[in-house]
PDB file of C-alpha atoms in Angstrom:
ATOM      1  CA  UNK A   1       5.810  30.170  43.906  1.00 95.00           C
ATOM      2  CA  UNK A   2       5.175  29.722  48.153  1.00 96.00           C
ATOM      3  CA  UNK A   3       8.099  27.651  50.208  1.00 97.00           C
ATOM      4  CA  UNK A   4       5.747  25.899  52.622  1.00 97.00           C
ATOM      5  CA  UNK A   5       8.409  24.665  55.436  1.00 97.00           C
ATOM      6  CA  UNK A   6       6.531  21.222  57.231  1.00 97.00           C
ATOM      7  CA  UNK A   7       8.508  21.210  60.972  1.00 93.00           C
ATOM      8  CA  UNK A   8       8.800  19.580  64.019  1.00 90.00           C
ATOM      9  CA  UNK A   9      11.967  19.341  66.367  1.00 83.00           C
ATOM     10  CA  UNK A  10       9.516  16.598  68.191  1.00 81.00           C
ATOM     11  CA  UNK A  11      10.191  13.252  65.811  1.00 80.00           C
ATOM     12  CA  UNK A  12       6.902  10.644  65.454  1.00 82.00           C
ATOM     13  CA  UNK A  13       4.276  13.285  65.036  1.00 87.00           C
ATOM     14  CA  UNK A  14       3.451  12.237  61.152  1.00 89.00           C
ATOM     15  CA  UNK A  15       6.157  15.744  59.761  1.00 94.00           C
ATOM     16  CA  UNK A  16       6.976  13.383  56.592  1.00 95.00           C
ATOM     17  CA  UNK A  17       3.914  11.668  56.407  1.00 96.00           C
ATOM     18  CA  UNK A  18       2.154  14.859  55.843  1.00 97.00           C
ATOM     19  CA  UNK A  19       4.614  16.391  53.140  1.00 98.00           C
ATOM     20  CA  UNK A  20       4.357  13.652  51.524  1.00 97.00           C
ATOM     21  CA  UNK A  21       0.340  13.068  51.453  1.00 98.00           C
ATOM     22  CA  UNK A  22      -0.823  16.566  51.361  1.00 98.00           C
ATOM     23  CA  UNK A  23       1.972  17.351  48.473  1.00 98.00           C
ATOM     24  CA  UNK A  24       0.188  14.183  46.271  1.00 98.00           C
ATOM     25  CA  UNK A  25      -2.943  16.191  46.986  1.00 98.00           C
ATOM     26  CA  UNK A  26      -2.478  19.273  45.787  1.00 98.00           C
ATOM     27  CA  UNK A  27      -0.235  17.412  42.892  1.00 98.00           C
ATOM     28  CA  UNK A  28      -3.960  15.812  42.415  1.00 97.00           C
ATOM     29  CA  UNK A  29      -5.852  18.831  42.501  1.00 97.00           C
ATOM     30  CA  UNK A  30      -3.681  20.095  39.544  1.00 97.00           C
ATOM     31  CA  UNK A  31      -1.308  22.460  41.328  1.00 98.00           C
ATOM     32  CA  UNK A  32       2.167  21.403  40.461  1.00 98.00           C
ATOM     33  CA  UNK A  33       4.320  20.595  43.338  1.00 98.00           C
ATOM     34  CA  UNK A  34       8.026  20.120  44.154  1.00 98.00           C
ATOM     35  CA  UNK A  35       8.776  18.009  47.264  1.00 98.00           C
ATOM     36  CA  UNK A  36      12.448  18.584  48.674  1.00 97.00           C
ATOM     37  CA  UNK A  37      13.474  15.991  51.069  1.00 96.00           C
ATOM     38  CA  UNK A  38      15.862  17.806  53.574  1.00 94.00           C
ATOM     39  CA  UNK A  39      16.015  14.726  56.264  1.00 90.00           C
ATOM     40  CA  UNK A  40      19.131  12.677  56.134  1.00 89.00           C
ATOM     41  CA  UNK A  41      16.556   9.490  56.757  1.00 90.00           C
ATOM     42  CA  UNK A  42      15.037  10.461  53.604  1.00 92.00           C
ATOM     43  CA  UNK A  43      12.021   9.188  54.139  1.00 93.00           C
ATOM     44  CA  UNK A  44      10.168  11.535  52.277  1.00 96.00           C
ATOM     45  CA  UNK A  45      12.046  10.066  49.913  1.00 96.00           C
ATOM     46  CA  UNK A  46      10.862   6.314  49.733  1.00 94.00           C
ATOM     47  CA  UNK A  47       7.610   7.206  50.921  1.00 95.00           C
ATOM     48  CA  UNK A  48       6.870   7.694  47.116  1.00 95.00           C
ATOM     49  CA  UNK A  49       8.793   5.042  45.276  1.00 93.00           C
ATOM     50  CA  UNK A  50      12.123   7.148  44.839  1.00 92.00           C
ATOM     51  CA  UNK A  51      15.399   5.182  45.543  1.00 80.00           C
ATOM     52  CA  UNK A  52      18.622   7.067  46.290  1.00 75.00           C
ATOM     53  CA  UNK A  53      20.302   8.471  43.404  1.00 78.00           C
ATOM     54  CA  UNK A  54      23.855   9.139  43.297  1.00 81.00           C
ATOM     55  CA  UNK A  55      24.753  13.060  43.177  1.00 86.00           C
ATOM     56  CA  UNK A  56      21.210  13.705  43.570  1.00 93.00           C
ATOM     57  CA  UNK A  57      19.975  16.212  46.207  1.00 94.00           C
ATOM     58  CA  UNK A  58      20.361  19.039  47.571  1.00 95.00           C
ATOM     59  CA  UNK A  59      23.466  18.427  49.277  1.00 93.00           C
ATOM     60  CA  UNK A  60      25.893  19.656  46.695  1.00 94.00           C
ATOM     61  CA  UNK A  61      23.304  23.395  46.153  1.00 96.00           C
ATOM     62  CA  UNK A  62      23.374  24.288  49.538  1.00 95.00           C
ATOM     63  CA  UNK A  63      27.344  23.940  49.373  1.00 93.00           C
ATOM     64  CA  UNK A  64      27.257  26.379  46.923  1.00 93.00           C
ATOM     65  CA  UNK A  65      28.355  23.882  44.001  1.00 94.00           C
ATOM     66  CA  UNK A  66      25.363  22.673  41.703  1.00 95.00           C
ATOM     67  CA  UNK A  67      22.603  24.844  40.405  1.00 97.00           C
ATOM     68  CA  UNK A  68      18.658  23.214  42.845  1.00 97.00           C
ATOM     69  CA  UNK A  69      16.774  23.009  39.386  1.00 96.00           C
ATOM     70  CA  UNK A  70      19.433  19.912  38.115  1.00 96.00           C
ATOM     71  CA  UNK A  71      18.100  17.701  41.171  1.00 97.00           C
ATOM     72  CA  UNK A  72      14.478  18.104  40.394  1.00 97.00           C
ATOM     73  CA  UNK A  73      13.760  14.670  39.444  1.00 96.00           C
ATOM     74  CA  UNK A  74       9.298  13.417  38.358  1.00 96.00           C
ATOM     75  CA  UNK A  75       7.788  11.093  40.493  1.00 96.00           C
ATOM     76  CA  UNK A  76       4.683   8.368  39.212  1.00 94.00           C
ATOM     77  CA  UNK A  77       2.629  11.418  39.747  1.00 95.00           C
ATOM     78  CA  UNK A  78       1.186  13.586  37.169  1.00 95.00           C
ATOM     79  CA  UNK A  79       2.231  17.183  38.651  1.00 97.00           C
ATOM     80  CA  UNK A  80       4.492  16.312  41.845  1.00 98.00           C
ATOM     81  CA  UNK A  81       7.937  15.919  41.578  1.00 98.00           C
ATOM     82  CA  UNK A  82      10.956  16.040  44.208  1.00 97.00           C
ATOM     83  CA  UNK A  83      14.401  16.483  44.975  1.00 97.00           C
ATOM     84  CA  UNK A  84      15.522  13.118  46.856  1.00 95.00           C
ATOM     85  CA  UNK A  85      17.361  13.311  50.714  1.00 93.00           C
ATOM     86  CA  UNK A  86      20.875  11.130  50.835  1.00 90.00           C
ATOM     87  CA  UNK A  87      22.525  10.312  54.082  1.00 88.00           C
ATOM     88  CA  UNK A  88      24.931  12.862  52.662  1.00 86.00           C
ATOM     89  CA  UNK A  89      22.344  16.114  53.764  1.00 86.00           C
ATOM     90  CA  UNK A  90      24.051  14.772  57.679  1.00 84.00           C
ATOM     91  CA  UNK A  91      27.360  15.917  55.895  1.00 84.00           C
ATOM     92  CA  UNK A  92      25.794  19.561  54.911  1.00 84.00           C
ATOM     93  CA  UNK A  93      24.397  19.539  58.874  1.00 82.00           C
ATOM     94  CA  UNK A  94      28.492  20.197  59.526  1.00 84.00           C
ATOM     95  CA  UNK A  95      30.028  22.258  56.316  1.00 90.00           C
ATOM     96  CA  UNK A  96      27.369  24.395  56.064  1.00 87.00           C
ATOM     97  CA  UNK A  97      28.129  25.379  59.521  1.00 82.00           C
ATOM     98  CA  UNK A  98      31.218  27.050  58.580  1.00 87.00           C
ATOM     99  CA  UNK A  99      30.741  28.419  56.477  1.00 87.00           C
ATOM    100  CA  UNK A 100      29.548  32.370  56.118  1.00 86.00           C
ATOM    101  CA  UNK A 101      26.046  33.672  55.896  1.00 86.00           C
ATOM    102  CA  UNK A 102      25.593  29.160  56.625  1.00 90.00           C
ATOM    103  CA  UNK A 103      22.051  29.946  57.326  1.00 93.00           C
ATOM    104  CA  UNK A 104      20.998  31.370  54.222  1.00 95.00           C
ATOM    105  CA  UNK A 105      22.167  28.942  51.834  1.00 95.00           C
ATOM    106  CA  UNK A 106      19.547  26.813  51.264  1.00 96.00           C
ATOM    107  CA  UNK A 107      17.912  30.178  49.741  1.00 96.00           C
ATOM    108  CA  UNK A 108      20.369  30.894  48.417  1.00 96.00           C
ATOM    109  CA  UNK A 109      20.210  27.533  46.783  1.00 96.00           C
ATOM    110  CA  UNK A 110      16.470  27.986  45.662  1.00 97.00           C
ATOM    111  CA  UNK A 111      16.539  31.208  44.194  1.00 96.00           C
ATOM    112  CA  UNK A 112      16.896  29.606  40.772  1.00 95.00           C
ATOM    113  CA  UNK A 113      13.508  27.067  41.196  1.00 97.00           C
ATOM    114  CA  UNK A 114      11.813  30.155  42.078  1.00 94.00           C
ATOM    115  CA  UNK A 115      12.659  32.506  39.345  1.00 94.00           C
ATOM    116  CA  UNK A 116      11.791  28.981  37.289  1.00 93.00           C
ATOM    117  CA  UNK A 117       8.283  29.451  38.327  1.00 93.00           C
ATOM    118  CA  UNK A 118       7.853  26.197  37.395  1.00 94.00           C
ATOM    119  CA  UNK A 119       5.674  25.104  40.888  1.00 98.00           C
ATOM    120  CA  UNK A 120       3.165  26.507  42.389  1.00 97.00           C
ATOM    121  CA  UNK A 121       4.249  25.401  45.995  1.00 98.00           C
ATOM    122  CA  UNK A 122       7.683  23.351  47.085  1.00 98.00           C
ATOM    123  CA  UNK A 123       7.315  21.620  50.401  1.00 98.00           C
ATOM    124  CA  UNK A 124      10.430  21.399  52.338  1.00 98.00           C
ATOM    125  CA  UNK A 125      10.163  17.714  54.596  1.00 96.00           C
ATOM    126  CA  UNK A 126      12.316  19.172  57.313  1.00 94.00           C
ATOM    127  CA  UNK A 127      14.506  16.656  59.701  1.00 89.00           C
ATOM    128  CA  UNK A 128      13.198  16.047  63.297  1.00 86.00           C
ATOM    129  CA  UNK A 129      15.875  18.076  65.055  1.00 82.00           C
ATOM    130  CA  UNK A 130      16.682  22.195  65.176  1.00 80.00           C
ATOM    131  CA  UNK A 131      20.484  22.130  63.542  1.00 86.00           C
ATOM    132  CA  UNK A 132      21.225  23.799  60.436  1.00 90.00           C
ATOM    133  CA  UNK A 133      19.141  22.058  58.170  1.00 92.00           C
ATOM    134  CA  UNK A 134      15.834  22.821  60.128  1.00 92.00           C
ATOM    135  CA  UNK A 135      17.156  26.606  60.468  1.00 94.00           C
ATOM    136  CA  UNK A 136      18.393  26.972  56.996  1.00 95.00           C
ATOM    137  CA  UNK A 137      14.993  26.001  55.841  1.00 96.00           C
ATOM    138  CA  UNK A 138      13.114  28.240  57.984  1.00 96.00           C
ATOM    139  CA  UNK A 139      15.005  31.115  56.429  1.00 97.00           C
ATOM    140  CA  UNK A 140      14.129  29.588  52.817  1.00 97.00           C
ATOM    141  CA  UNK A 141      10.331  29.271  53.548  1.00 97.00           C
ATOM    142  CA  UNK A 142       6.944  31.475  53.625  1.00 95.00           C
ATOM    143  CA  UNK A 143       5.737  29.844  56.276  1.00 95.00           C
ATOM    144  CA  UNK A 144       5.622  27.036  58.682  1.00 96.00           C
ATOM    145  CA  UNK A 145       3.211  24.286  58.429  1.00 96.00           C
ATOM    146  CA  UNK A 146       3.440  22.157  62.349  1.00 94.00           C
ATOM    147  CA  UNK A 147       1.804  18.649  62.378  1.00 94.00           C
ATOM    148  CA  UNK A 148       1.085  18.096  65.734  1.00 90.00           C
ATOM    149  CA  UNK A 149       0.094  14.431  67.486  1.00 86.00           C
ATOM    150  CA  UNK A 150      -2.656  14.392  69.340  1.00 80.00           C
ATOM    151  CA  UNK A 151      -1.002  13.248  72.457  1.00 78.00           C
ATOM    152  CA  UNK A 152       0.245  14.022  75.267  1.00 71.00           C
ATOM    153  CA  UNK A 153       2.850  16.596  75.383  1.00 72.00           C
ATOM    154  CA  UNK A 154       1.252  17.450  71.978  1.00 70.00           C
ATOM    155  CA  UNK A 155       2.554  21.221  71.714  1.00 73.00           C
ATOM    156  CA  UNK A 156       5.803  20.260  73.833  1.00 72.00           C
ATOM    157  CA  UNK A 157       8.229  21.848  71.277  1.00 71.00           C
ATOM    158  CA  UNK A 158       6.354  23.708  69.673  1.00 81.00           C
ATOM    159  CA  UNK A 159       7.644  27.201  72.213  1.00 80.00           C
ATOM    160  CA  UNK A 160      10.769  26.752  70.753  1.00 84.00           C
ATOM    161  CA  UNK A 161       9.912  26.540  67.154  1.00 87.00           C
ATOM    162  CA  UNK A 162       7.456  29.927  67.556  1.00 88.00           C
ATOM    163  CA  UNK A 163      10.886  31.514  69.735  1.00 89.00           C
ATOM    164  CA  UNK A 164      12.894  30.102  66.631  1.00 91.00           C
ATOM    165  CA  UNK A 165      11.134  31.923  64.128  1.00 91.00           C
ATOM    166  CA  UNK A 166      10.428  35.152  65.911  1.00 92.00           C
ATOM    167  CA  UNK A 167      14.531  35.028  66.254  1.00 92.00           C
ATOM    168  CA  UNK A 168      14.579  34.494  62.316  1.00 94.00           C
ATOM    169  CA  UNK A 169      12.039  37.362  61.559  1.00 93.00           C
ATOM    170  CA  UNK A 170      14.150  39.946  63.981  1.00 93.00           C
ATOM    171  CA  UNK A 171      17.463  38.705  62.542  1.00 92.00           C
ATOM    172  CA  UNK A 172      15.877  40.391  58.841  1.00 93.00           C
ATOM    173  CA  UNK A 173      17.226  37.216  57.547  1.00 93.00           C
ATOM    174  CA  UNK A 174      13.232  35.874  56.942  1.00 95.00           C
ATOM    175  CA  UNK A 175      11.232  39.186  58.048  1.00 94.00           C
ATOM    176  CA  UNK A 176       7.927  37.860  56.771  1.00 92.00           C
ATOM    177  CA  UNK A 177       7.977  34.140  58.391  1.00 93.00           C
ATOM    178  CA  UNK A 178       4.668  32.749  59.825  1.00 90.00           C
ATOM    179  CA  UNK A 179       3.117  29.926  61.614  1.00 92.00           C
ATOM    180  CA  UNK A 180       0.018  29.451  58.762  1.00 91.00           C
ATOM    181  CA  UNK A 181      -1.615  26.403  60.212  1.00 93.00           C
ATOM    182  CA  UNK A 182      -1.134  23.495  63.366  1.00 94.00           C
ATOM    183  CA  UNK A 183      -2.721  20.470  61.554  1.00 95.00           C
ATOM    184  CA  UNK A 184      -3.317  17.756  64.191  1.00 91.00           C
ATOM    185  CA  UNK A 185      -2.138  13.939  62.895  1.00 93.00           C
ATOM    186  CA  UNK A 186      -2.763  10.686  64.446  1.00 85.00           C
ATOM    187  CA  UNK A 187      -5.857  11.576  65.838  1.00 78.00           C
ATOM    188  CA  UNK A 188      -8.012   8.255  67.346  1.00 78.00           C
ATOM    189  CA  UNK A 189     -11.960   9.319  68.213  1.00 76.00           C
ATOM    190  CA  UNK A 190     -11.932   6.689  70.738  1.00 77.00           C
ATOM    191  CA  UNK A 191      -9.903   8.506  73.476  1.00 77.00           C
ATOM    192  CA  UNK A 192     -10.637  11.332  75.280  1.00 77.00           C
ATOM    193  CA  UNK A 193      -7.135  12.320  75.055  1.00 77.00           C
ATOM    194  CA  UNK A 194      -7.275  12.611  70.952  1.00 79.00           C
ATOM    195  CA  UNK A 195     -10.886  15.123  71.894  1.00 81.00           C
ATOM    196  CA  UNK A 196      -9.027  16.622  74.876  1.00 81.00           C
ATOM    197  CA  UNK A 197      -6.112  17.333  72.498  1.00 80.00           C
ATOM    198  CA  UNK A 198      -6.940  19.398  69.545  1.00 82.00           C
ATOM    199  CA  UNK A 199      -9.652  21.473  72.125  1.00 82.00           C
ATOM    200  CA  UNK A 200      -6.695  22.521  73.639  1.00 80.00           C
ATOM    201  CA  UNK A 201      -5.126  23.182  70.684  1.00 82.00           C
ATOM    202  CA  UNK A 202      -7.796  25.023  69.148  1.00 83.00           C
ATOM    203  CA  UNK A 203      -8.588  26.942  71.887  1.00 82.00           C
ATOM    204  CA  UNK A 204      -4.857  28.361  72.222  1.00 80.00           C
ATOM    205  CA  UNK A 205      -4.524  29.016  68.425  1.00 83.00           C
ATOM    206  CA  UNK A 206      -8.500  29.240  66.419  1.00 81.00           C
ATOM    207  CA  UNK A 207      -8.109  29.911  63.162  1.00 81.00           C
ATOM    208  CA  UNK A 208      -4.605  28.638  63.191  1.00 89.00           C
ATOM    209  CA  UNK A 209      -6.044  25.253  64.336  1.00 91.00           C
ATOM    210  CA  UNK A 210      -7.008  23.509  61.062  1.00 94.00           C
ATOM    211  CA  UNK A 211     -10.437  22.041  60.929  1.00 93.00           C
ATOM    212  CA  UNK A 212      -9.351  18.624  58.890  1.00 95.00           C
ATOM    213  CA  UNK A 213      -7.641  15.944  61.699  1.00 93.00           C
ATOM    214  CA  UNK A 214      -5.651  13.213  60.431  1.00 95.00           C
ATOM    215  CA  UNK A 215      -6.360   9.751  62.017  1.00 93.00           C
ATOM    216  CA  UNK A 216      -4.530   6.814  63.152  1.00 91.00           C
ATOM    217  CA  UNK A 217      -4.452   4.598  60.404  1.00 91.00           C
ATOM    218  CA  UNK A 218      -2.428   1.288  59.682  1.00 93.00           C
ATOM    219  CA  UNK A 219      -3.144   2.220  56.011  1.00 94.00           C
ATOM    220  CA  UNK A 220      -0.940   5.591  56.537  1.00 94.00           C
ATOM    221  CA  UNK A 221       1.365   3.527  58.164  1.00 93.00           C
ATOM    222  CA  UNK A 222       2.015   0.964  55.794  1.00 95.00           C
ATOM    223  CA  UNK A 223       1.919   3.406  53.049  1.00 96.00           C
ATOM    224  CA  UNK A 224       5.293   4.236  53.188  1.00 94.00           C
ATOM    225  CA  UNK A 225       6.889   0.204  53.062  1.00 94.00           C
ATOM    226  CA  UNK A 226       5.099  -0.127  49.618  1.00 95.00           C
ATOM    227  CA  UNK A 227       7.294   3.572  48.399  1.00 95.00           C
ATOM    228  CA  UNK A 228       3.071   5.005  48.042  1.00 96.00           C
ATOM    229  CA  UNK A 229       1.570   8.169  48.609  1.00 96.00           C
ATOM    230  CA  UNK A 230      -2.075   6.875  50.861  1.00 97.00           C
ATOM    231  CA  UNK A 231      -3.384   8.164  47.403  1.00 96.00           C
ATOM    232  CA  UNK A 232      -2.259   5.165  45.990  1.00 96.00           C
ATOM    233  CA  UNK A 233      -2.383   2.864  48.511  1.00 96.00           C
ATOM    234  CA  UNK A 234      -5.925   2.979  49.589  1.00 95.00           C
ATOM    235  CA  UNK A 235      -7.212   5.555  47.573  1.00 95.00           C
ATOM    236  CA  UNK A 236     -11.039   5.333  49.507  1.00 95.00           C
ATOM    237  CA  UNK A 237      -9.545   4.732  52.941  1.00 95.00           C
ATOM    238  CA  UNK A 238      -9.556   7.666  55.817  1.00 95.00           C
ATOM    239  CA  UNK A 239      -6.553   8.827  54.876  1.00 96.00           C
ATOM    240  CA  UNK A 240      -6.897   9.205  51.927  1.00 97.00           C
ATOM    241  CA  UNK A 241      -9.927  11.408  52.707  1.00 97.00           C
ATOM    242  CA  UNK A 242      -8.496  13.478  54.820  1.00 97.00           C
ATOM    243  CA  UNK A 243      -5.477  13.965  53.854  1.00 98.00           C
ATOM    244  CA  UNK A 244      -7.997  15.049  50.369  1.00 98.00           C
ATOM    245  CA  UNK A 245      -9.484  17.329  52.883  1.00 98.00           C
ATOM    246  CA  UNK A 246      -6.282  19.303  54.560  1.00 98.00           C
ATOM    247  CA  UNK A 247      -5.308  19.993  50.985  1.00 98.00           C
ATOM    248  CA  UNK A 248      -8.421  21.701  50.155  1.00 97.00           C
ATOM    249  CA  UNK A 249      -8.033  23.733  53.547  1.00 97.00           C
ATOM    250  CA  UNK A 250      -4.677  24.172  53.303  1.00 97.00           C
ATOM    251  CA  UNK A 251      -5.711  26.101  49.362  1.00 96.00           C
ATOM    252  CA  UNK A 252      -8.703  28.023  51.017  1.00 95.00           C
ATOM    253  CA  UNK A 253      -6.180  28.940  53.780  1.00 93.00           C
ATOM    254  CA  UNK A 254      -3.416  30.412  51.374  1.00 92.00           C
ATOM    255  CA  UNK A 255      -6.472  32.467  49.951  1.00 88.00           C
ATOM    256  CA  UNK A 256      -6.998  33.733  53.405  1.00 84.00           C
ATOM    257  CA  UNK A 257      -3.624  34.145  53.905  1.00 76.00           C
ATOM    258  CA  UNK A 258      -3.934  32.590  57.852  1.00 67.00           C
ATOM    259  CA  UNK A 259      -1.008  32.639  60.008  1.00 70.00           C
ATOM    260  CA  UNK A 260       0.419  32.954  63.472  1.00 67.00           C
ATOM    261  CA  UNK A 261       2.846  35.247  64.629  1.00 62.00           C
ATOM    262  CA  UNK A 262       4.436  36.066  67.961  1.00 54.00           C
ATOM    263  CA  UNK A 263       1.196  34.861  69.602  1.00 48.00           C
ATOM    264  CA  UNK A 264      -1.440  37.271  67.330  1.00 46.00           C
ATOM    265  CA  UNK A 265      -3.750  35.372  64.628  1.00 46.00           C
ATOM    266  CA  UNK A 266      -3.273  37.793  61.625  1.00 47.00           C
TER     267      UNK A 266
END
């Protein structure tokens, strides 16, 4: 099982939209996928039509109180499963910080899921911050997927994420952690700015930047309010086509093993 942290501490970049719809499109392609919602706002949970379930989240597993495998719920989609998020996760930020070896709590909690070998991919929808839950996610992950908005200051914060990635590698807590891809989101072909941002990202990061770009789409914005993935809400729309293409490119990259570590493409 490969653990993918979808992370960007900058909010409003399409992180949860990418987590949910990439997971759905991978499931559509026959991969068994687990989506874990680590954001106390639980937007990924509601976006796939799950409500808050009492006692079902990563809150107790990350504190070492219950097995994470007991928190897995099925979704409407074949091959797609989820661990919901709850407001309790906000409390975990404080409680985990008080624990010895707090940075490895999530990795330890997910070990049982790894050992069960139930899934091909575990996608972690990280909160938009650089707090305890984010750093725990990066220590638990095999690689990081970073959504970047096609707007001014698109790369703002990426350098911080790269530094944290390097710190985690150097600390020995996750020596193989790498940024495996940058996904451009909210692309508007009508604006010179969107084109300029994509060129800038591709010039700087070359193969690490995905060729697939996610368009700005009203349907993508609407789908979560109906508790649906874009596959369900707009099966033939541009958002669905883009995320299906992203899933295909993601799988091809998994075979090639492209990653970005400390400024060097490997």
